[in-house]
Coordinates of C-alpha atoms in Angstrom, one line a residue:
M297 CA 115.9 94.0 118.4
H298 CA 112.6 92.8 117.1
R299 CA 112.6 89.2 119.1
D300 CA 113.0 91.5 122.9
L301 CA 110.2 93.8 120.8
A302 CA 107.7 91.1 120.1
R303 CA 107.8 89.6 123.5
A304 CA 107.9 92.4 125.0
I305 CA 104.3 93.0 122.9
S306 CA 102.9 89.8 123.7
S307 CA 103.6 90.1 127.3
V308 CA 101.6 93.4 127.9
E309 CA 99.1 92.3 125.2
N310 CA 98.3 88.9 127.4
G311 CA 98.7 91.0 130.5
I312 CA 101.5 89.1 132.3
V313 CA 103.9 92.6 132.2
E314 CA 102.7 96.1 132.5
L315 CA 104.1 98.5 130.6
P316 CA 106.6 100.2 132.2
A317 CA 108.4 97.3 132.9
A318 CA 108.3 96.0 129.1
L319 CA 109.7 100.0 128.7
A320 CA 112.5 99.7 131.2
R321 CA 113.6 96.0 129.9
L322 CA 113.5 97.4 126.6
A323 CA 116.0 100.4 127.8
H324 CA 118.0 97.9 129.8
L325 CA 118.7 95.9 126.3
G326 CA 119.7 99.6 124.6
H327 CA 117.2 100.1 122.6
V328 CA 115.7 103.5 124.0
P329 CA 117.5 106.5 122.3
P330 CA 117.7 109.8 123.8
A331 CA 114.5 112.2 123.6
H332 CA 113.6 109.7 120.0
H333 CA 110.3 109.9 119.2
A334 CA 108.7 107.7 116.0
E335 CA 106.2 109.7 113.8
V336 CA 102.5 107.6 113.9
I337 CA 100.8 107.1 111.4
G338 CA 97.7 106.0 111.3
I339 CA 95.7 104.4 107.7
T340 CA 92.1 103.8 108.1
G341 CA 89.1 103.2 106.5
P342 CA 86.5 100.7 105.1
P343 CA 87.2 97.6 105.2
G344 CA 89.0 96.0 100.9
A345 CA 89.9 99.6 100.7
G346 CA 93.2 98.1 100.1
K347 CA 94.9 99.5 103.3
S348 CA 97.7 96.9 103.3
T349 CA 98.7 96.8 100.2
L350 CA 99.1 100.8 100.3
V351 CA 100.9 100.3 103.6
D352 CA 103.3 97.7 101.9
R353 CA 104.2 100.5 99.2
L354 CA 104.5 102.8 102.3
I355 CA 106.9 100.6 104.1
E356 CA 108.8 100.1 100.4
G357 CA 109.3 103.7 99.9
I358 CA 110.1 104.6 104.1
R359 CA 113.0 102.1 104.0
A360 CA 114.3 103.3 101.0
G361 CA 114.7 106.6 102.7
G362 CA 116.8 105.3 104.8
E363 CA 114.4 104.5 108.3
S364 CA 113.4 101.6 110.2
V365 CA 109.5 101.3 110.3
A366 CA 107.1 99.4 112.6
V367 CA 103.8 98.0 111.2
I368 CA 100.7 97.6 114.4
A369 CA 98.1 96.1 112.0
V370 CA 95.0 96.2 114.0
D371 CA 92.8 92.8 112.6
P372 CA 89.0 92.3 113.3
S373 CA 89.0 89.3 116.1
S374 CA 88.2 85.8 115.8
P375 CA 84.4 85.3 117.8
F376 CA 85.9 82.0 118.7
T377 CA 89.5 82.4 119.4
Q378 CA 89.9 86.0 119.8
G379 CA 92.6 85.8 117.4
A380 CA 93.8 87.9 114.6
V381 CA 91.3 86.9 111.4
L382 CA 93.8 88.5 108.5
G383 CA 97.2 87.8 108.0
D384 CA 99.1 90.5 107.8
R385 CA 102.7 89.0 108.5
V386 CA 101.9 86.8 105.4
R387 CA 100.4 89.5 103.3
M388 CA 104.0 91.3 103.8
Q389 CA 106.0 89.0 103.6
R390 CA 109.0 90.6 101.9
H391 CA 109.8 92.9 104.4
A392 CA 110.3 89.8 106.8
G393 CA 114.3 89.3 106.2
D394 CA 114.8 93.4 106.4
N395 CA 116.3 94.0 109.5
G396 CA 114.5 97.5 109.3
V397 CA 110.5 96.6 109.0
F398 CA 108.9 95.3 112.8
I399 CA 105.8 93.9 111.8
R400 CA 102.7 92.7 113.9
S401 CA 99.1 91.7 113.9
M402 CA 96.8 92.4 116.5
A403 CA 93.3 91.5 117.5
S404 CA 91.0 93.8 118.4
R405 CA 89.5 91.6 120.8
E406 CA 87.0 93.9 122.6
G407 CA 88.3 97.3 121.4
G408 CA 84.9 99.1 120.3
G409 CA 87.4 101.8 118.3
G410 CA 89.1 99.9 115.7
L411 CA 91.9 99.3 117.7
A412 CA 93.1 96.4 120.0
P413 CA 93.2 97.3 124.0
A414 CA 97.0 96.8 123.7
T415 CA 97.6 99.4 120.4
R416 CA 98.3 101.9 122.5
D417 CA 101.3 99.6 124.1
A418 CA 102.6 98.5 121.5
V419 CA 103.3 101.6 119.6
R420 CA 105.1 103.1 122.8
L421 CA 107.4 99.5 122.7
A422 CA 107.6 100.4 119.0
E423 CA 108.9 103.7 119.2
A424 CA 111.4 102.8 123.0
A425 CA 112.8 100.1 119.8
G426 CA 113.4 103.1 118.1
F427 CA 111.9 103.0 115.0
D428 CA 111.5 105.7 112.8
V429 CA 108.0 105.7 112.2
V430 CA 105.5 103.5 113.4
I431 CA 102.2 102.5 111.0
V432 CA 99.1 101.4 112.5
E433 CA 96.9 100.4 110.2
T434 CA 93.2 100.0 111.9
V435 CA 90.1 98.4 110.5
G436 CA 87.7 101.6 110.5
V437 CA 84.4 102.5 109.6
G438 CA 82.0 105.5 110.6
Q439 CA 82.1 106.9 113.6
I440 CA 82.9 105.2 116.7
E441 CA 86.3 103.7 114.8
L442 CA 88.6 107.1 115.4
E443 CA 90.2 105.7 118.7
V444 CA 93.6 105.7 116.1
V445 CA 93.8 109.8 117.1
A446 CA 95.0 108.8 120.2
V447 CA 98.0 107.0 118.7
A448 CA 98.7 108.4 115.8
D449 CA 100.2 112.1 115.2
Q450 CA 99.3 112.2 111.6
I451 CA 96.0 110.4 110.1
V452 CA 95.5 108.7 106.1
V453 CA 91.6 107.8 105.7
V454 CA 91.5 105.4 102.7
T455 CA 88.8 104.7 100.4
V456 CA 87.9 103.6 97.4
P457 CA 85.6 104.7 94.9
A458 CA 82.0 102.7 93.7
L459 CA 81.4 102.0 97.8
G460 CA 78.1 103.3 97.2
D461 CA 77.7 105.7 100.1
S462 CA 81.7 105.3 101.3
V463 CA 81.6 109.0 101.6
Q464 CA 79.0 110.1 103.7
T465 CA 80.3 107.2 106.0
I466 CA 84.2 109.0 106.2
K467 CA 81.8 112.4 106.5
A468 CA 80.2 110.7 109.4
G469 CA 82.6 110.8 111.2
L470 CA 86.7 110.4 109.7
T471 CA 86.1 113.6 108.2
E472 CA 87.5 115.5 112.1
I473 CA 90.3 113.2 111.8
A474 CA 91.5 113.3 108.8
D475 CA 95.1 114.6 107.7
I476 CA 95.3 112.8 104.3
F477 CA 92.4 111.4 102.3
V478 CA 93.4 109.0 100.2
V479 CA 91.0 107.0 96.9
N480 CA 92.7 104.5 96.4
M481 CA 91.9 101.7 93.2
A482 CA 91.8 104.3 91.4
D483 CA 92.0 102.5 88.4
R484 CA 88.7 101.6 88.7
P485 CA 85.3 103.5 87.0
G486 CA 84.4 106.8 89.7
A487 CA 87.8 107.5 91.1
N488 CA 87.6 110.9 89.6
R489 CA 84.3 111.4 91.1
T490 CA 85.1 109.9 94.8
A491 CA 87.8 112.2 95.3
L492 CA 85.8 115.2 93.6
D493 CA 82.7 114.0 96.3
L494 CA 86.1 114.5 98.8
K495 CA 87.4 117.6 97.8
H496 CA 83.5 119.7 98.2
M497 CA 83.4 117.8 101.3
V498 CA 87.2 118.9 102.4
R499 CA 86.1 122.3 101.7
E500 CA 82.8 122.7 103.4
G501 CA 85.1 122.0 106.3
Q502 CA 87.3 124.8 105.6
R503 CA 90.2 122.1 106.1
D504 CA 93.8 121.6 104.0
I505 CA 93.6 118.5 103.5
P506 CA 94.9 117.0 100.5
V507 CA 92.9 114.6 98.6
L508 CA 95.5 112.1 96.7
Q509 CA 95.2 108.8 94.0
T510 CA 96.5 105.7 94.4
V511 CA 96.8 102.3 92.6
A512 CA 98.7 100.5 95.2
Q513 CA 98.7 96.9 93.3
D514 CA 101.4 98.7 91.6
G515 CA 102.2 101.9 93.2
T516 CA 101.2 104.5 91.3
G517 CA 100.5 107.5 92.9
V518 CA 102.1 106.6 96.5
A519 CA 105.3 108.0 96.3
D520 CA 102.6 111.3 96.3
L521 CA 100.9 110.5 98.9
L522 CA 104.7 109.4 101.2
A523 CA 105.4 113.0 100.3
A524 CA 102.5 114.9 101.5
I525 CA 103.2 112.3 104.8
L526 CA 106.8 113.8 105.3
S527 CA 105.1 117.0 104.7
R528 CA 103.2 116.4 107.5
R529 CA 106.1 115.5 109.7
G530 CA 106.5 117.3 113.0
G531 CA 103.6 119.4 112.5
S532 CA 101.8 117.5 114.8
E533 CA 100.3 120.1 117.7
V534 CA 97.2 120.3 116.2
N535 CA 97.0 116.8 116.4
A536 CA 98.4 116.4 120.2
V537 CA 95.5 118.5 121.4
R538 CA 92.5 116.5 119.8
A539 CA 94.5 113.1 121.0
V540 CA 95.0 114.0 124.3
R541 CA 90.9 116.0 124.2
F542 CA 89.9 112.0 123.2
E543 CA 92.2 109.9 125.4
V544 CA 90.4 112.8 128.4
V545 CA 87.2 111.6 127.0
R546 CA 87.7 108.2 126.9
R547 CA 88.9 107.4 130.3
A548 CA 86.4 109.8 131.7
R549 CA 84.0 107.8 130.1
D550 CA 86.1 104.3 131.1
R551 CA 85.6 105.6 134.6
A552 CA 82.3 106.4 134.6
V553 CA 81.1 102.6 133.6
I554 CA 83.4 101.0 136.3
A555 CA 81.5 104.1 138.6
A556 CA 78.2 102.9 137.3
L557 CA 78.9 99.3 137.5
A558 CA 80.2 99.3 141.0
S559 CA 77.1 100.9 142.1
L560 CA 74.5 98.4 140.1
D561 CA 75.9 96.0 142.3
S562 CA 76.2 98.3 145.7
P563 CA 73.7 96.9 148.8
D564 CA 71.5 100.0 147.6
G565 CA 71.3 99.2 143.8
S566 CA 71.1 95.5 144.9
A567 CA 68.0 96.9 146.5
V568 CA 66.7 98.8 143.6
L569 CA 66.8 95.3 141.4
D570 CA 65.2 92.8 143.8
R571 CA 62.4 95.6 143.6
V572 CA 62.0 95.3 140.0
R573 CA 62.5 91.4 140.3
A574 CA 59.3 91.3 142.5
R575 CA 57.7 94.2 139.8
E576 CA 57.2 96.5 142.5
L577 CA 59.0 99.0 140.7
S578 CA 58.9 100.4 136.5
R579 CA 62.0 99.9 134.6
N580 CA 62.0 104.1 133.9
D581 CA 61.4 104.1 138.3
A582 CA 64.6 101.7 139.3
I583 CA 66.9 103.4 135.8
D584 CA 66.2 106.8 137.8
A585 CA 67.2 105.7 140.7
L586 CA 69.9 103.1 140.2
L587 CA 70.9 107.0 138.2
A588 CA 70.4 108.5 141.5
I589 CA 72.6 105.9 143.5
Y590 CA 75.5 106.0 140.8
G591 CA 75.2 110.4 140.8
G592 CA 75.2 110.3 137.4
P593 CA 72.4 112.7 135.9
V594 CA 69.0 111.3 136.1
H595 CA 67.5 111.7 133.1
A596 CA 63.5 112.9 132.7
H597 CA 61.3 110.5 130.8

């Protein structure tokens, strides 16, 4: 199963095989149980928050409960090779011999929202391979790192004490998507204060979100986190609506970008750009003219 899934993800990620064909192959190999739906858990938060160690502990707890788990760990890309910089497989090597655990690192490449472009497909493939739980670990900070919404049934936002404005960073964007907040490395000074700030923030947002403290290094608090995750299992209707809304906006944005680029490359668009080069048209007038060709709103400057 692991080899088939790894090949399927690589083929889709590299554009060799389309997702439907990869899913069909897994089905042919008998990896698609009828009406199977994996619980997809997004783990996000700033770099250095200990997310991978926390995921490693969650794997341990999920396996102790008898369920299988796939981890899709999205890492920052190397600017030279476009490969994953961090080594999640090495970090979680103790699970390598467990047939109920699959771990795959994916480089974020050109993905701007904390996810690799093929992450959604990898989640679908892991689900098709029959895994009970799929964990998506993403490098998320700030408002733009929110694409995990599109794939996860529930989202755990992880932070740590003494990150300066970390709570303000969370408040800027991640509050709306969080289902559980975790203050990891809670044995450090300031952990209680950070948790208290998060609780105040949750109350202000009028949302019922647990704020937990963990020390992933020794497993403290991880059982409570896993219990909170399991208690929310199957209650993902709100998350599903949120994911659909996000995906519709994302696809509409992508289509708008493609249409705008096409208008720039059109004969009329090229003619406008030629006038800019010849200094016959100001930049602002050119922008308005190009937006008129594209058909989008013209902004009065």
